[in-house]
Tab-separated table of C-alpha atoms and ligand atoms in Angstrom:
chain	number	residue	atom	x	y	z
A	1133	UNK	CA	-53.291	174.797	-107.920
A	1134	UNK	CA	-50.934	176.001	-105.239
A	1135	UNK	CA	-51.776	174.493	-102.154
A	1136	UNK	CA	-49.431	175.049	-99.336
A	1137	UNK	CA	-48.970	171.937	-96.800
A	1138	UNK	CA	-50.254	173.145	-93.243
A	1139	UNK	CA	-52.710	175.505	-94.805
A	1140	UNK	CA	-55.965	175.422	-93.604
A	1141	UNK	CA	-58.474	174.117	-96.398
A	1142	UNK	CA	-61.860	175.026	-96.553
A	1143	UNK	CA	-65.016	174.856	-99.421
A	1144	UNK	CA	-67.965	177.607	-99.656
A	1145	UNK	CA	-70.567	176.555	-101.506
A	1146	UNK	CA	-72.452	178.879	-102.948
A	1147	UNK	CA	-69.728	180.759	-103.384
A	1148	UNK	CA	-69.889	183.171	-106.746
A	1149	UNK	CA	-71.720	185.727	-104.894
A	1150	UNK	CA	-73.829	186.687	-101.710
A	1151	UNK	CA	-73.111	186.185	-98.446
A	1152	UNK	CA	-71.102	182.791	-99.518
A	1153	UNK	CA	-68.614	184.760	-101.232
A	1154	UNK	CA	-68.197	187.270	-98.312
A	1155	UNK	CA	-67.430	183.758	-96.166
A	1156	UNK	CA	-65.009	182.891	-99.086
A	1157	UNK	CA	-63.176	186.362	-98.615
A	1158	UNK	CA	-63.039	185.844	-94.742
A	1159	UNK	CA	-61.684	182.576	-94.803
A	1160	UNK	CA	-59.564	183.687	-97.424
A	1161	UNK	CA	-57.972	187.247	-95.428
A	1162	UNK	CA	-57.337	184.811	-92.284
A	1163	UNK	CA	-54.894	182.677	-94.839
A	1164	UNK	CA	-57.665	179.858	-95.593
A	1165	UNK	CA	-57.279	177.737	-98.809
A	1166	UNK	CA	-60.647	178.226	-99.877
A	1167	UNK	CA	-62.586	176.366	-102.728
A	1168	UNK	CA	-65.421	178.497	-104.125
A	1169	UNK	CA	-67.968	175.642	-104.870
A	1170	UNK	CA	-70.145	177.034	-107.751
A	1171	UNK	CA	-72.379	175.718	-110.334
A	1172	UNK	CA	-71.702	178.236	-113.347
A	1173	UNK	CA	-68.133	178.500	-114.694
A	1174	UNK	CA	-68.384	182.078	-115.228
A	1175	UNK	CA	-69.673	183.160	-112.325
A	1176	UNK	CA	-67.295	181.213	-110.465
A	1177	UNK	CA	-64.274	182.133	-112.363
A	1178	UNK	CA	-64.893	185.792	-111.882
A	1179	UNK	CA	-65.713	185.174	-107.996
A	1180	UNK	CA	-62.282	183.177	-107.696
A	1181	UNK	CA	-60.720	186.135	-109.761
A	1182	UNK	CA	-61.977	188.692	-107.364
A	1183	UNK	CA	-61.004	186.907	-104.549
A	1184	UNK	CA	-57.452	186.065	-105.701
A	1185	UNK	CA	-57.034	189.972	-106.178
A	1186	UNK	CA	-57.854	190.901	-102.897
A	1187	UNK	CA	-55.251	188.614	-101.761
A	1188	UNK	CA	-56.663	185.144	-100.772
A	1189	UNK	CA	-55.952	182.075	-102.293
A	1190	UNK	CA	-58.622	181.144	-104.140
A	1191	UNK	CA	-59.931	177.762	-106.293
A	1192	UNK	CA	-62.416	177.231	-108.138
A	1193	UNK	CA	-64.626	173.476	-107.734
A	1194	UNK	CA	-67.601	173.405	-109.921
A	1195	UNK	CA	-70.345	172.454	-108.104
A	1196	UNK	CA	-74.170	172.178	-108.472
A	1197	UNK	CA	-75.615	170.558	-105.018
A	1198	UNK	CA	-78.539	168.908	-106.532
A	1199	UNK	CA	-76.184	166.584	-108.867
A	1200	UNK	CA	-74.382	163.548	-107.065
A	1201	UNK	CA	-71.940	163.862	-110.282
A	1202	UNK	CA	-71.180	167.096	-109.449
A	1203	UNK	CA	-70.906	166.664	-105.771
A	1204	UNK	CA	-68.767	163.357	-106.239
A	1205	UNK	CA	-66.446	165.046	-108.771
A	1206	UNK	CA	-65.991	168.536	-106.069
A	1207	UNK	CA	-64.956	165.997	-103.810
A	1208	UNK	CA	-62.388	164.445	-105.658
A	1209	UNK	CA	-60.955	167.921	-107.048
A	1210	UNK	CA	-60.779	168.825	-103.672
A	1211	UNK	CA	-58.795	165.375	-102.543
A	1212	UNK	CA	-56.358	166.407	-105.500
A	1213	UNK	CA	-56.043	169.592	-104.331
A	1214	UNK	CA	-55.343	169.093	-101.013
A	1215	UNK	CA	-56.162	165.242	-100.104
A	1216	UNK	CA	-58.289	166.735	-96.923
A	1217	UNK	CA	-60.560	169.045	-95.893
A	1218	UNK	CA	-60.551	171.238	-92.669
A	1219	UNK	CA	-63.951	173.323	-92.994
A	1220	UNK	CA	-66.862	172.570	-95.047
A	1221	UNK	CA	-69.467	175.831	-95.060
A	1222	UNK	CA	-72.855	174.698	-96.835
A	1223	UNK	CA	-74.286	177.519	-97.864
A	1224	UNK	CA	-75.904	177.413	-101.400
A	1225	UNK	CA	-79.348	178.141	-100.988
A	1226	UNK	CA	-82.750	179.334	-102.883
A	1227	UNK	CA	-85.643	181.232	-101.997
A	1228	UNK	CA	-87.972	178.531	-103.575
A	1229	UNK	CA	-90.757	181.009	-106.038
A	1230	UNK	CA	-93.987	182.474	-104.968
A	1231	UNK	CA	-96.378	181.907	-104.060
A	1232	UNK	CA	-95.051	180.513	-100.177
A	1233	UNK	CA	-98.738	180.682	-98.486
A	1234	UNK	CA	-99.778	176.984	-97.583
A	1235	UNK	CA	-102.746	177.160	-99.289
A	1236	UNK	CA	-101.350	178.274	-102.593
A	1237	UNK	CA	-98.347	176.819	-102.910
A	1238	UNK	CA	-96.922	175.045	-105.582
A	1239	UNK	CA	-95.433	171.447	-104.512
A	1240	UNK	CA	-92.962	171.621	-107.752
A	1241	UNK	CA	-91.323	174.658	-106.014
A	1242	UNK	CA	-91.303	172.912	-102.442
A	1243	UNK	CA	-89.744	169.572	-104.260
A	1244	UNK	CA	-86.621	171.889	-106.027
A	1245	UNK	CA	-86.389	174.203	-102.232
A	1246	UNK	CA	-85.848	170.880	-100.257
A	1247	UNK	CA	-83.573	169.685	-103.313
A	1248	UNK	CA	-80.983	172.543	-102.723
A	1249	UNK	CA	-81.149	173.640	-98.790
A	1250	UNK	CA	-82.127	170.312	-97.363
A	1251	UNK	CA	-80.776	167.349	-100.066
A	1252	UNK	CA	-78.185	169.579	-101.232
A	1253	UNK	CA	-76.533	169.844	-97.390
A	1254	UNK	CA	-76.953	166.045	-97.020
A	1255	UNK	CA	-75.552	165.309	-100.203
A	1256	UNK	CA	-72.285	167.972	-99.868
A	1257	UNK	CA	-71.794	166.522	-96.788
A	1258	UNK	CA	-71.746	163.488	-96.778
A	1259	UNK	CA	-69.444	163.185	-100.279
A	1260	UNK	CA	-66.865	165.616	-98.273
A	1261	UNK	CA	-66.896	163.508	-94.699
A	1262	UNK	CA	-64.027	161.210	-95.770
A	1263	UNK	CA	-61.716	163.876	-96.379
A	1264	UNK	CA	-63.096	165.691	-93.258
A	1265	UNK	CA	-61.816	162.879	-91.134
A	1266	UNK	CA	-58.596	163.271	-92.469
A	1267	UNK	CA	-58.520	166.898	-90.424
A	1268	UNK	CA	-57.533	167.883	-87.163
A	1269	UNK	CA	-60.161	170.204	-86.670
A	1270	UNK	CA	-63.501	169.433	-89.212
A	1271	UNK	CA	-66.111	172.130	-88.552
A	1272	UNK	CA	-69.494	172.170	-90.575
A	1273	UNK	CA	-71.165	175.312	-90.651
A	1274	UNK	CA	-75.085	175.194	-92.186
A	1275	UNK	CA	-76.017	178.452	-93.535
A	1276	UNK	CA	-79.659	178.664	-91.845
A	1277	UNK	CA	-81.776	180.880	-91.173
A	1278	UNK	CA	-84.139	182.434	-88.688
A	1279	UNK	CA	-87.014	181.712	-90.283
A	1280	UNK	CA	-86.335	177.732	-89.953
A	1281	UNK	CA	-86.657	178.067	-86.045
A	1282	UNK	CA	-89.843	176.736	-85.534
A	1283	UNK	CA	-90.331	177.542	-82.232
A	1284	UNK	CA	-89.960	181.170	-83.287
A	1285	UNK	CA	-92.534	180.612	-86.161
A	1286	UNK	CA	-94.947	179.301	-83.407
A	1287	UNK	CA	-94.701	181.786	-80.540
A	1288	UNK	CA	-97.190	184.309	-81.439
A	1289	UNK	CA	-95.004	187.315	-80.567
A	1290	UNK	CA	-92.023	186.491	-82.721
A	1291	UNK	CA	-90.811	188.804	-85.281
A	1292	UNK	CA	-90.396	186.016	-87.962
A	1293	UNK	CA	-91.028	187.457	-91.512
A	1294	UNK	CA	-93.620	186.793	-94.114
A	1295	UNK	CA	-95.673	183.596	-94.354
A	1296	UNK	CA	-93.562	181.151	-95.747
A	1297	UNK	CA	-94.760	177.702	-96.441
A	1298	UNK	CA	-91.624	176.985	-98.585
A	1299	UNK	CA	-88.332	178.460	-98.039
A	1300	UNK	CA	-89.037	178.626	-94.006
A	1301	UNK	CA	-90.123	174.889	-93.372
A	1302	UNK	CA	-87.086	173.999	-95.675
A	1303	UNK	CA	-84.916	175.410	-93.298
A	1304	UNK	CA	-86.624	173.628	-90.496
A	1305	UNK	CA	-85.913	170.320	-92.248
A	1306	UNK	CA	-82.398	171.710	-92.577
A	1307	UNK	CA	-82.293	172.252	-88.496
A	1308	UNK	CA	-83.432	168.877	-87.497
A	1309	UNK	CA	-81.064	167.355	-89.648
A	1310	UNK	CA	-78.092	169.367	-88.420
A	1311	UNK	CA	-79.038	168.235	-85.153
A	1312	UNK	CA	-79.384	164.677	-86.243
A	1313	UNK	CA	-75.632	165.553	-87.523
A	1314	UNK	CA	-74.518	166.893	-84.400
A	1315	UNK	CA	-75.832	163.593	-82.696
A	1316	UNK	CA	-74.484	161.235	-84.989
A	1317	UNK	CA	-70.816	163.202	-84.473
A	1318	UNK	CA	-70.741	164.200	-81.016
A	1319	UNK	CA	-67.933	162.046	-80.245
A	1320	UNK	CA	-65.446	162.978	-82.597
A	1321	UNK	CA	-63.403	165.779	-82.948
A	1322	UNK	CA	-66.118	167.608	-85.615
A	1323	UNK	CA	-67.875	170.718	-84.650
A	1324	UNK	CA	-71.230	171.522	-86.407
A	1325	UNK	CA	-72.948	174.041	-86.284
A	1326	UNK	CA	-75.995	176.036	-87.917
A	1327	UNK	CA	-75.691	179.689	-88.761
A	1328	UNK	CA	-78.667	182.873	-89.186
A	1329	UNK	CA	-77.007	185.493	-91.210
A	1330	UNK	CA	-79.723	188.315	-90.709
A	1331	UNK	CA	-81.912	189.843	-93.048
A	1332	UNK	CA	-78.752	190.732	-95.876
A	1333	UNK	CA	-79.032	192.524	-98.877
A	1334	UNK	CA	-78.684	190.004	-101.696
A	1335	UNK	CA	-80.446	188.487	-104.698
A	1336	UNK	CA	-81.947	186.173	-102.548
A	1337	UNK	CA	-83.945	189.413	-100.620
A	1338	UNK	CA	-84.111	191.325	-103.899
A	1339	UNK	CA	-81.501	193.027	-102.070
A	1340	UNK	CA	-84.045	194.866	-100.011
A	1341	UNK	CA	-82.937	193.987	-96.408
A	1342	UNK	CA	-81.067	196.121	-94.243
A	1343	UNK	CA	-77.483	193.981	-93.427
A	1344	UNK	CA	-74.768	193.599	-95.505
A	1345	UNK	CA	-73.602	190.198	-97.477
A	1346	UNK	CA	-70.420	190.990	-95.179
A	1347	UNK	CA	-72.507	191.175	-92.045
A	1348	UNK	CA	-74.372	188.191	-92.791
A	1349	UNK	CA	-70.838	185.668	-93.652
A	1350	UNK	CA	-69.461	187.008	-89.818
A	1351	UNK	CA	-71.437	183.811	-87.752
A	1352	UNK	CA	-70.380	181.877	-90.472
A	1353	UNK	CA	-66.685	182.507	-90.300
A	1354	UNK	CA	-66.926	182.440	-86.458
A	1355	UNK	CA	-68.603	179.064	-86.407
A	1356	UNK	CA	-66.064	178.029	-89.300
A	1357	UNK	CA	-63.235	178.650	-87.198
A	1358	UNK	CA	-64.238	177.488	-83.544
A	1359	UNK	CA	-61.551	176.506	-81.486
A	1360	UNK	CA	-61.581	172.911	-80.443
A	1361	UNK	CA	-63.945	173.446	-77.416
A	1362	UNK	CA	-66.413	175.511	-79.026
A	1363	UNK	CA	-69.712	174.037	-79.531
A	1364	UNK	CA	-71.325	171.789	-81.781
A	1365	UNK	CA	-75.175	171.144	-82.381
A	1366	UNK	CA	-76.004	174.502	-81.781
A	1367	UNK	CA	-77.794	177.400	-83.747
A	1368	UNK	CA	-76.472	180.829	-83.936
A	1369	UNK	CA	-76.474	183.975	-84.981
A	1370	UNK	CA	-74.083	187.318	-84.608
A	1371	UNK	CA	-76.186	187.741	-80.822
A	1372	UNK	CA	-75.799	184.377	-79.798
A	1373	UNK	CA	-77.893	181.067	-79.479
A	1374	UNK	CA	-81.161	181.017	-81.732
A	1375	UNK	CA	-83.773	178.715	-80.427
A	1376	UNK	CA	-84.394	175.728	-82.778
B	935	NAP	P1	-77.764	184.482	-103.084
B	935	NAP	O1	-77.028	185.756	-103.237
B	935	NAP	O2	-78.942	184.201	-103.945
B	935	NAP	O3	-76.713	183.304	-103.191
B	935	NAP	C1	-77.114	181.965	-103.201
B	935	NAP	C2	-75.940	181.140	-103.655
B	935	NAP	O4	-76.349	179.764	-103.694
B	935	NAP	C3	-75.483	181.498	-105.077
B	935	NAP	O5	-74.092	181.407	-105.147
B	935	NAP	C4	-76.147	180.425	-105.908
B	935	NAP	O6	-75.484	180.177	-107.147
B	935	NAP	C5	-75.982	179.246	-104.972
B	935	NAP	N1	-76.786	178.101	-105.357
B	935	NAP	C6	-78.133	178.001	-105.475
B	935	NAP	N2	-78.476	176.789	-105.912
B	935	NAP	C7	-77.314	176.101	-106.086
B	935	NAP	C8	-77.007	174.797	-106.525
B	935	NAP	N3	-77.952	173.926	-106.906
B	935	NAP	N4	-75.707	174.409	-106.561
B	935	NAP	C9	-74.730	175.270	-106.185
B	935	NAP	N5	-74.959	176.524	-105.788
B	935	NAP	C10	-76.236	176.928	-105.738
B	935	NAP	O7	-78.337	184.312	-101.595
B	935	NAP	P2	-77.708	184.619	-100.156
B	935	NAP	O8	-78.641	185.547	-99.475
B	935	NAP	O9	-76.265	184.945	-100.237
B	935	NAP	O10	-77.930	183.201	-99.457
B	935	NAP	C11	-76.874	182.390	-99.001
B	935	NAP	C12	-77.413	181.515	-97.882
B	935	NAP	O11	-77.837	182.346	-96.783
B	935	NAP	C13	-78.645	180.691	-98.280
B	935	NAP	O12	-78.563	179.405	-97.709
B	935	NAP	C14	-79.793	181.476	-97.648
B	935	NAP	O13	-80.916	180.664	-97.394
B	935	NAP	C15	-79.128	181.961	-96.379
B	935	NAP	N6	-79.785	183.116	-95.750
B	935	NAP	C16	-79.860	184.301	-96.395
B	935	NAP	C17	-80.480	185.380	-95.767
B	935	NAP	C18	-80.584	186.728	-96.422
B	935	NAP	O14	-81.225	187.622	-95.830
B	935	NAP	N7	-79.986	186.949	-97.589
B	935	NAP	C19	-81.007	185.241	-94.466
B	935	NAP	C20	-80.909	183.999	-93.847
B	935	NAP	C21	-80.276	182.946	-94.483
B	935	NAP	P3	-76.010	180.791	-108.562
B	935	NAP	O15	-75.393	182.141	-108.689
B	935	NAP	O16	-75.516	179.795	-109.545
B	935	NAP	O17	-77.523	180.849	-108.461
């Protein structure tokens, strides 16, 4: 652990691989601390490895969001590390199964998507807010998605993917309660924010979409590193302001 007083201190979850690690290794180029948050040790060492090689300073905080031990413990490793934190990016996510029409859907599968993108959020959160009050700057950024914006799924003409009764609505959950978040914040110094990567190439997609894990982390890091007037409550994406 080789924290440098003044550095700027941020945790990825879902970091080990995907568009969470291509956040990790932007936070990390711009001189970030950055903890990769990550459930399986291996996976996680080899993603801190990587990074550390190309350069950023890396740690490793084991991490499964659907655990309040785990989440409790990330948050003290992290106060031991660096006894604040400046960015929190909640990004860990899952697609949720098949089948995602309504009327075939498995609730099981529903139950464990809500778990990780919805609980998992509230949960990370809310175990890293003391130490996010200890910055000058705390920004949240909610990996999102598209597909969550409801009033996109409703409009007839919208381009907005498959049906989706699971991973979609769980990201609409995920929306209201960032801007529940946003609300509850607005008049402190924190800046939250909700991001839409794009359609990226990872195992998420069956790496069958067109963008790039790289392409996808860019709102993130944007939104992760908002000066102090930049906006909070909001929804975006690489060309700007995504409807809720
Ligand atoms: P990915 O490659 O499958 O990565 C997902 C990450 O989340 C992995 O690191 C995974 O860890 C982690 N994760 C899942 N459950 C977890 C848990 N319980 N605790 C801790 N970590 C957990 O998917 P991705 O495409 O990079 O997705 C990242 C985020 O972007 C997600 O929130 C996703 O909804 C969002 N998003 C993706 C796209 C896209 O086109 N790819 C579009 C819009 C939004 P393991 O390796 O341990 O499973």
């Amino acid at each position: 652990m080789n924290y440098m007083s003044g550095q700027t201190i941020a945790l990825v979850t879902g970091a080990n691989k995907g568009i969470g690690y291509e956040i990790a290794a932007g936070l990390g180029a711009l001189g970030f601390s950055v903890g990769v948050g990550a459930r399986d040790p291996e996976r996680r060492e080899a993603a801190v490895h990587k990074l550390r090689t190309g350069g950023a300073d890396a740690f490793g905080v084991p991490l499964d969001v659907t655990d309040d031990a785990s989440v409790a413990a990330a948050a003290r490793l992290v106060e031991a590390y660096a006894g604040r934190l400046d960015v929190l990016v909640n990004n860990a996510g899952v697609a949720g199964g098949m089948p995602q029409a309504p009327t075939a859907v498995d609730l099981a599968d529903m139950r464990n998507a809500l778990e990780t993108n919805v609980f998992g959020v509230i949960r990370v959160t809310n175990a890293m807010l003391p130490l996010l009050r200890r910055s000058s700057s705390p920004r949240i950024v909610i990996v999102s998605s598209k597909v969550g914006s409801l009033s996109l799924q409703a409009a007839p003409a919208a381009e907005t993917g498959p049906i989706s009764a699971v991973y979609a609505p769980s990201k609409t959950f995920l929306n209201a309660v960032t801007v529940q978040y946003a609300k509850e914040l607005r008049d402190t110094n924190f800046l939250i924010n909700a991001a839409c990567p794009g359609h990226c190439a990872t195992d998420l997609t069956g790496f069958q979409a067109p963008r790039t894990p790289e392409q996808g982390a860019a709102i993130a890091i944007r939104l992760a590193t908002l000066p102090d007037d930049g906006p909070t409550g909001g929804f975006f994406d690489d060309a700007g302001v995504v409807p809720w």
